[in-house]
Short mmCIF file of C-alpha atoms in Angstrom, two decimals:
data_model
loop_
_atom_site.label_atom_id
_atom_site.label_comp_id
_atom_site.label_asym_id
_atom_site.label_seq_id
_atom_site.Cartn_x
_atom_site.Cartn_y
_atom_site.Cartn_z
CA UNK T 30 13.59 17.19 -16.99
CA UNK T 31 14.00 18.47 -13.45
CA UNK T 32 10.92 17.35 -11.12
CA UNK T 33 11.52 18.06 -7.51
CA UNK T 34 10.20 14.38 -6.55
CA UNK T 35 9.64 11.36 -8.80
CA UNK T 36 7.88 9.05 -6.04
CA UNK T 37 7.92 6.21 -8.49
CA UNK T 38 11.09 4.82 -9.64
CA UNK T 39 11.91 3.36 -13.11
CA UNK T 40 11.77 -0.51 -11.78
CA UNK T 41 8.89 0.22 -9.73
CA UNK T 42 7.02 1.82 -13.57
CA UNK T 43 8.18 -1.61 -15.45
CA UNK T 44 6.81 -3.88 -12.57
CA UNK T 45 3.00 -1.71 -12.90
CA UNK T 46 3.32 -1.67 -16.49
CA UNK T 47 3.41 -5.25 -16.97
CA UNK T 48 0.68 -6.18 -14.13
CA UNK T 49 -1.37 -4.25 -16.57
CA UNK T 50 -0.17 -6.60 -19.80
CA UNK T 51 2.12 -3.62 -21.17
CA UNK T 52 5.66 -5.12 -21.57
CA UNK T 53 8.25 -2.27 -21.59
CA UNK T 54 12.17 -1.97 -20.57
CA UNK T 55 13.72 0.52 -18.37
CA UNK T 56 14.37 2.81 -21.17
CA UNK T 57 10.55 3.10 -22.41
CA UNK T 58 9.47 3.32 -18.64
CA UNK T 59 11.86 6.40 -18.03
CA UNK T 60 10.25 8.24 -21.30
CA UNK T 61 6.74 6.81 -20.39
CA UNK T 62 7.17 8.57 -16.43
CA UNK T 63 9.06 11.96 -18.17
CA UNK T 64 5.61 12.16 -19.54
CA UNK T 65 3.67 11.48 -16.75
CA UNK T 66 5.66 13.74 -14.58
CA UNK T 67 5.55 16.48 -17.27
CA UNK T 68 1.53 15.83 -17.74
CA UNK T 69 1.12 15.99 -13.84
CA UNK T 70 2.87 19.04 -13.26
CA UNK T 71 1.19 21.12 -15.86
CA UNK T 72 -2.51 19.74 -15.08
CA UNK T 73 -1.26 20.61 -11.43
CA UNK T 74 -1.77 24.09 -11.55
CA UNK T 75 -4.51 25.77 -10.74
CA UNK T 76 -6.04 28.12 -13.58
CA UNK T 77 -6.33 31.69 -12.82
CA UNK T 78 -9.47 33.58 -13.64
CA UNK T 79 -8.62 36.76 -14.81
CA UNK T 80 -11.15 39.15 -13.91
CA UNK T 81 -11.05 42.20 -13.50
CA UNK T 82 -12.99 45.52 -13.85
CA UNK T 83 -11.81 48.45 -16.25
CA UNK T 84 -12.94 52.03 -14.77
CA UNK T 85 -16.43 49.82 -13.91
CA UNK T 86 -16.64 47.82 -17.08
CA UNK T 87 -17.01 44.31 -16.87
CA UNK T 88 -14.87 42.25 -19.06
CA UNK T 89 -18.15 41.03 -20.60
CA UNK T 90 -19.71 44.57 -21.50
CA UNK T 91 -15.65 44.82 -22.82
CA UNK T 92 -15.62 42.30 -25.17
CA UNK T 93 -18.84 43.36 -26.52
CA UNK T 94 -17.63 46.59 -26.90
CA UNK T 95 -14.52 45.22 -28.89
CA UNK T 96 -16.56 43.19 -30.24
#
């Protein structure tokens, strides 16, 4: 994966991880901040409302339409 930062490094994830009673090696923290960094950077983005009026129809009166 290709993050522009990763603030916390892999000795830095073991030492947190096992303050909080979760024993892991280097290997299991890399996957463990992959996700993290993968989680982070998808709930990171803000979602778009897409609204948007078709020749003065709302996209509520559209759907029911459709509907």
């Amino acid at each position: 994966m290709n993050f522009i930062e990763k603030n916390v490094s892999v000795e830095k994830a073991v030492i947190i991880l096992s303050k909080n009673g979760i024993q892991v090696d280097e290997k299991e923290a890399k996957i463990i901040l992959e996700l993290l960094y993968l989680v982070s950077k998808n709930c990171d983005k803000p979602k778009e409302k897409k609204s948007f009026i078709l020749n003065g129809i709302s996209n509520h009166h559209l759907a029911s339409i459709i509907l």
